[in-house]
Coordinates of C-alpha atoms in Angstrom, one line a residue:
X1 CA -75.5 204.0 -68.5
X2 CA -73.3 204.3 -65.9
X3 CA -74.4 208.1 -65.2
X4 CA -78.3 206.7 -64.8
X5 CA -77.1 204.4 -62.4
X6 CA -75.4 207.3 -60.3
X7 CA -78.3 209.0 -60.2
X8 CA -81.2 206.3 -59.7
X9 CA -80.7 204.9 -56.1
X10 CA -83.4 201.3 -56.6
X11 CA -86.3 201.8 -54.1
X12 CA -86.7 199.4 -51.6
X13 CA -90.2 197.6 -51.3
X14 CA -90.4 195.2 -48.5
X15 CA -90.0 191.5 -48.8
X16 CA -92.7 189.2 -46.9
X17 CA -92.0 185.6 -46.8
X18 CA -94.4 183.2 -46.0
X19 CA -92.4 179.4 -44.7
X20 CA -94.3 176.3 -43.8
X21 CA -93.4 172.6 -43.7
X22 CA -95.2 169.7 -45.4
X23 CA -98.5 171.2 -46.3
X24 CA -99.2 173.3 -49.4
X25 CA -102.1 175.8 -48.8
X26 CA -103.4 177.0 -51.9
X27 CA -104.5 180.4 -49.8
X28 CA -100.7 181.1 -49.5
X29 CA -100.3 180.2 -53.3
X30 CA -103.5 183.1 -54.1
X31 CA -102.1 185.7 -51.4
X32 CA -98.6 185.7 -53.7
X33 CA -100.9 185.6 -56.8
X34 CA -102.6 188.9 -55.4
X35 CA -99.5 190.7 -54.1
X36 CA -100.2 190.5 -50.2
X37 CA -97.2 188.0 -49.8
X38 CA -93.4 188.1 -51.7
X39 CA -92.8 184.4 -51.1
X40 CA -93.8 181.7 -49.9
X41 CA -91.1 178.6 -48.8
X42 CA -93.0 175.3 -48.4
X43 CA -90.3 172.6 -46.9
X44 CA -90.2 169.0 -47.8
X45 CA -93.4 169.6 -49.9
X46 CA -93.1 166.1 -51.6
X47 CA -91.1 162.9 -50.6
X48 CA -87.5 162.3 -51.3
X49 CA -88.3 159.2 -53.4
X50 CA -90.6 161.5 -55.5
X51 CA -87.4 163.5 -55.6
X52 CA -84.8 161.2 -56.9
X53 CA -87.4 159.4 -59.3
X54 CA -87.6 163.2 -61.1
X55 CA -84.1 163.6 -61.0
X56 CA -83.1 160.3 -62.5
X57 CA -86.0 160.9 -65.1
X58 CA -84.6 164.4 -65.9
X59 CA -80.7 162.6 -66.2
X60 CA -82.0 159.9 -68.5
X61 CA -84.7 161.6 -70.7
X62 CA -84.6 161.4 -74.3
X63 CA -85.2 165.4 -74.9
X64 CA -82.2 166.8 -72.2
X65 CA -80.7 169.9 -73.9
X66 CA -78.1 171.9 -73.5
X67 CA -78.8 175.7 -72.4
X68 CA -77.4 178.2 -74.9
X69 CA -78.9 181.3 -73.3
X70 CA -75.9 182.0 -71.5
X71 CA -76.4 180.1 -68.6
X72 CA -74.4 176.7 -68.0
X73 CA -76.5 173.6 -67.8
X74 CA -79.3 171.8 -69.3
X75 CA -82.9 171.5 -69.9
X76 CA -86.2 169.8 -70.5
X77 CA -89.2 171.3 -72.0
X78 CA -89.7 174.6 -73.7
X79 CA -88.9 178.7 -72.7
X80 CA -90.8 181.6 -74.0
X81 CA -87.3 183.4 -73.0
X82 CA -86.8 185.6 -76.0
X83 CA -89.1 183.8 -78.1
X84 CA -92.2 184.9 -80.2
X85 CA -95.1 182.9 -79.8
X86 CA -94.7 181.1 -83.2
X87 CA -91.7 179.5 -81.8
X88 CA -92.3 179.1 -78.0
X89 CA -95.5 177.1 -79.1
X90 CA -94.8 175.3 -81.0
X91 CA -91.4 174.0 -79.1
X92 CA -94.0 173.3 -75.6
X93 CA -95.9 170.9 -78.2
X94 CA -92.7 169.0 -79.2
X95 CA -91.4 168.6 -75.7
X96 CA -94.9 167.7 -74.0
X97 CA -93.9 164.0 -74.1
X98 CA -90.6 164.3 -72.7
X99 CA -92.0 166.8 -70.0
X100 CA -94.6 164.0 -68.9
X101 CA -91.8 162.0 -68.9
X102 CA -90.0 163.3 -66.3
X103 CA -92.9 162.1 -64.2
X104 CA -93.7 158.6 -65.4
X105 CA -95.8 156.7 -63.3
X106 CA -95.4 159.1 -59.9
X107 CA -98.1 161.0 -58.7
X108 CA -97.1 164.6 -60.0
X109 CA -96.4 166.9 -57.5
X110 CA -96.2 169.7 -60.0
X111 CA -100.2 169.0 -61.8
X112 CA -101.4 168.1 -58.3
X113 CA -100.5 171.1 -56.8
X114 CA -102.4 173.5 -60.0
X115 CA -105.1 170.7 -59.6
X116 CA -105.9 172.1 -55.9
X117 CA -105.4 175.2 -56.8
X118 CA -107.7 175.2 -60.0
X119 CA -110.5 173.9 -58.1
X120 CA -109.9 177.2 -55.5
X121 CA -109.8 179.4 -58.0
X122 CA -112.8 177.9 -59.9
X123 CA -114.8 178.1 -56.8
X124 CA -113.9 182.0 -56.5
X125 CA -115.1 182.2 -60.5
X126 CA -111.3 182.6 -61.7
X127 CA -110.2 180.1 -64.2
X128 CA -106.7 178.9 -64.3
X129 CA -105.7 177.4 -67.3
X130 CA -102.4 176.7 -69.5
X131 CA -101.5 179.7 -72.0
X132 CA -102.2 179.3 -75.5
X133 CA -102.0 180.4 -79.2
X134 CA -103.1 179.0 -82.6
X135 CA -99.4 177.5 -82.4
X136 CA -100.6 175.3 -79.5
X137 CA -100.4 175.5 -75.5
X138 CA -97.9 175.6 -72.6
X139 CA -96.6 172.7 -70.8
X140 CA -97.2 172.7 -67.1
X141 CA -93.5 173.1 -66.3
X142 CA -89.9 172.2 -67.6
X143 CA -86.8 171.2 -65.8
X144 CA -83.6 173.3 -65.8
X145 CA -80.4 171.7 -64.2
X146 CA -77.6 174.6 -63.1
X147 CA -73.8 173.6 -63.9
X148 CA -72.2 176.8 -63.5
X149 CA -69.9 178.2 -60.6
X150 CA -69.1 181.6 -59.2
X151 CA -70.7 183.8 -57.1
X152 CA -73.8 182.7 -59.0
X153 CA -75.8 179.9 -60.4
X154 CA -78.1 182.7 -61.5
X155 CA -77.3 186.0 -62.1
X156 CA -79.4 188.6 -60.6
X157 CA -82.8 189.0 -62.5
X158 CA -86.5 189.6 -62.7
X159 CA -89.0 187.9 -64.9
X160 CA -91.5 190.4 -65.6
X161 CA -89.3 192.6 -68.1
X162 CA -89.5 189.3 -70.7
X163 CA -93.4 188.9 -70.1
X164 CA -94.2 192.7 -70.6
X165 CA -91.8 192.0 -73.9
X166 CA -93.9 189.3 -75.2
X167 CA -95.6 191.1 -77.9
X168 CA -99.5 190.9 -78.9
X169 CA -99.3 187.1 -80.2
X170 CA -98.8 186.5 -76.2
X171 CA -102.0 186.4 -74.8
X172 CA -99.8 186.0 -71.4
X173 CA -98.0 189.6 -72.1
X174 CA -101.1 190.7 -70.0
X175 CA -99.7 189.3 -67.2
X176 CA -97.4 191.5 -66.1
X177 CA -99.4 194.1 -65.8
X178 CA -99.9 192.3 -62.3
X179 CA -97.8 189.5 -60.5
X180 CA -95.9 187.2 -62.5
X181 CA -95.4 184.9 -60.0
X182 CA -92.2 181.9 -60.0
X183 CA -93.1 178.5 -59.3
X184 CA -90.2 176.1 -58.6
X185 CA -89.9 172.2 -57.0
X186 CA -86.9 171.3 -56.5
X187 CA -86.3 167.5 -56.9
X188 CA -82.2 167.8 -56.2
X189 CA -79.7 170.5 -54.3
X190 CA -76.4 170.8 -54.1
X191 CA -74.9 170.1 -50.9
X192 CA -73.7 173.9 -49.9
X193 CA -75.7 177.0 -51.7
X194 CA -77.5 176.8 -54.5
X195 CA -79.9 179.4 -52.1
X196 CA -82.7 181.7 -53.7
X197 CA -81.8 185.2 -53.2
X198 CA -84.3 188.1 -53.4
X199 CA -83.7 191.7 -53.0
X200 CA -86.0 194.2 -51.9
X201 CA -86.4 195.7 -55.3
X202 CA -89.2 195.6 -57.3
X203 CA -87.7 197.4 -60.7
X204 CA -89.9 200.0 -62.7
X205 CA -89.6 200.3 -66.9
X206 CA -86.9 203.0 -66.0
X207 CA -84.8 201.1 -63.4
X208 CA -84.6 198.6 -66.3
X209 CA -83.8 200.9 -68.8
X210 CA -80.9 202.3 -66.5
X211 CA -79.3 198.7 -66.1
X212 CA -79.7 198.0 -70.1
X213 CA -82.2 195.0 -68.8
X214 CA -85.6 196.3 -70.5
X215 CA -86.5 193.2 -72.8
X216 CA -84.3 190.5 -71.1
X217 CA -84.6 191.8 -67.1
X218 CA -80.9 189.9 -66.6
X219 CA -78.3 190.3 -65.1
X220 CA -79.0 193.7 -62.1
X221 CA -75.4 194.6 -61.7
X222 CA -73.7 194.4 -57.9
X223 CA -73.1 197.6 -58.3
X224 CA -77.2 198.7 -58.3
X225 CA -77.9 196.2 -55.9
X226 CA -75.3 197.0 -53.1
X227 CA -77.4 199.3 -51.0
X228 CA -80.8 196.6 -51.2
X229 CA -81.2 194.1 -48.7
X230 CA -81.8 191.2 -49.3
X231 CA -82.8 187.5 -48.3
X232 CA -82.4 183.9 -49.1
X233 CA -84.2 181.0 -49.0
X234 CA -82.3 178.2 -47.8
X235 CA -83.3 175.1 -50.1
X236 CA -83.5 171.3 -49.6
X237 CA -84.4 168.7 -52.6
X238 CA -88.3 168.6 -52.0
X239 CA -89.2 171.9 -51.1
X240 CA -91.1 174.0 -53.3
X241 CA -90.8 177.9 -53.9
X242 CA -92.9 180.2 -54.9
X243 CA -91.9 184.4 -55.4
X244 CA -93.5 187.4 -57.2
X245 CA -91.4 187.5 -60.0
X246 CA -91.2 191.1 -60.7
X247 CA -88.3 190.9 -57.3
X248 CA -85.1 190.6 -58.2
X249 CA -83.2 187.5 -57.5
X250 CA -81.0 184.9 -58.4
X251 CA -79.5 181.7 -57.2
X252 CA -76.0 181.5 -55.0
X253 CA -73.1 179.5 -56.3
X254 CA -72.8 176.4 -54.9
X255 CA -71.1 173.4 -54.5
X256 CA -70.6 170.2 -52.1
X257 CA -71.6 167.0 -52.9
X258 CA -71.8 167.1 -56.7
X259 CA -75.3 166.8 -56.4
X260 CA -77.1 169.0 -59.6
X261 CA -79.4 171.5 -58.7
X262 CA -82.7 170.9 -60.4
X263 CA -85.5 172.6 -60.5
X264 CA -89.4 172.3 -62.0
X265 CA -89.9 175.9 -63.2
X266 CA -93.2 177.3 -64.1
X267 CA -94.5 180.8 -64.6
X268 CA -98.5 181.8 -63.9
X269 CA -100.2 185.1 -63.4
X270 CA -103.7 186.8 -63.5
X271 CA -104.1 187.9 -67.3
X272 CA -107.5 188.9 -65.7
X273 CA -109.4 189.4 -62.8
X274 CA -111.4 186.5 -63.8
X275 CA -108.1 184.3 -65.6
X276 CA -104.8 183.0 -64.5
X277 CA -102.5 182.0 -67.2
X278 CA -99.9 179.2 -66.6
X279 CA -96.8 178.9 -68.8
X280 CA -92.6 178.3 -68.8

């Protein structure tokens, strides 16, 4: 592996980043959909009483988990991550009432947001819709709460290689045949870091195989990555981000005022020119 490494220098592909306070434009949310923008940074996208009302939700629902994917923290709602579609399924229908949970009786920022952009999309002829199998359907997100220290929350990662992984039972394997794009709120931050890092990388089937990352896409070693720039999106509890997937990133270690950092992850992609698929 290490001899591929040598010999594959990772190609740098420019990073665009779209930031705006307060309003969501569901063009911005399409133009990352259709490759013309990386990311998109929307700040203070939803109130800080939203925030803490989804944070104390996540603390106190009755399906928090534990990760045990390698990553320290904890969870609510369901991951295809390494799962077959039997499984995935059928985990998003068991966890649907703890995922609504996390919302109670607030206006959701997460179903108003797909809402607005449904009715775009529908107007353009594109529907937008939840994934699905004869196992059941997607939830609309989960919640994922980072514990972990180090120069990384997240290692350094891309979510396509997973998706292009799924297998035929995935009707959303399509997807990443074109942007599998990252949608995260982020109801709580940690006083320092916790920042969104992207590199300038968007890694083929062959710079995965070279890193050993083909079905999983995690972790890029610091070693391939040293020669790509790269950016970070500084984050504050009610923002909302949004990236083309198939970048590599990961989240900075962080620390401060003990503060979790949680986030509202959800994953959503045209399957085809006339269908985007929504999924976690």
């Amino acid at each position: 592996m290490g001899t591929n490494q040598a010999s594959q220098a990772p190609a740098i592909s420019p990073l665009v980043i779209r930031e705006r306070t307060g309003s969501i434009s569901t063009a911005d949310i399409i133009s990352v959909l259709k490759g013309e923008i990386t990311a998109l940074h929307i700040k203070q996208a939803f109130s800080t009483e939203i925030a803490e009302e989804i944070t104390a939700n996540f603390i106190r629902n009755p399906g928090l988990q534990e990760r045990n994917d390698g990553v320290p923290g904890q969870y609510v709602g369901a991951s295809h991550y390494r799962k077959d579609a039997a499984t995935y399924f059928a985990e998003a229908e068991t966890s649907r009432p703890d995922v609504d949970a996390l919302f109670g009786n607030l206006v959701d920022p997460v179903r108003g947001l797909f809402d607005a952009l449904k009715r775009e999309l529908h107007d353009q002829g594109i529907e937008l819709r939840l994934a699905r199998s004869e196992h059941g359907q997607a939830n609309i997100c989960r919640a994922v709460s980072w514990s972990g220290g180090g120069t990384y929350a997240l290692e350094p990662h891309d979510d396509v290689a997973q998706v292009l992984c799924a297998g035929d039972e995935y009707e959303l394997a399509a997807v990443a045949n074109n942007i599998v794009a990252a949608l995260n709120f982020y109801p709580s931050m940690a006083e320092q870091g916790g920042n969104l890092r992207l590199w300038s990388h968007k890694p083929t089937v062959a710079d995965r195989k070279s890193q050993g990352v083909e079905t999983t896409g995690y972790p890029y070693s610091a070693t391939y990555l040293e020669t790509v720039p790269c950016r970070d999106l500084q984050l504050r509890a009610g923002d909302i981000g949004l990236i083309d997937g198939g970048f590599v990133h990961g989240v900075t270690g962080q620390s401060g005022n003990g503060k979790p950092r949680l986030v509202l992850n959800s994953f959503f992609g045209f399957a085809r020119p006339d269908l985007v698929l929504l999924w976690t």
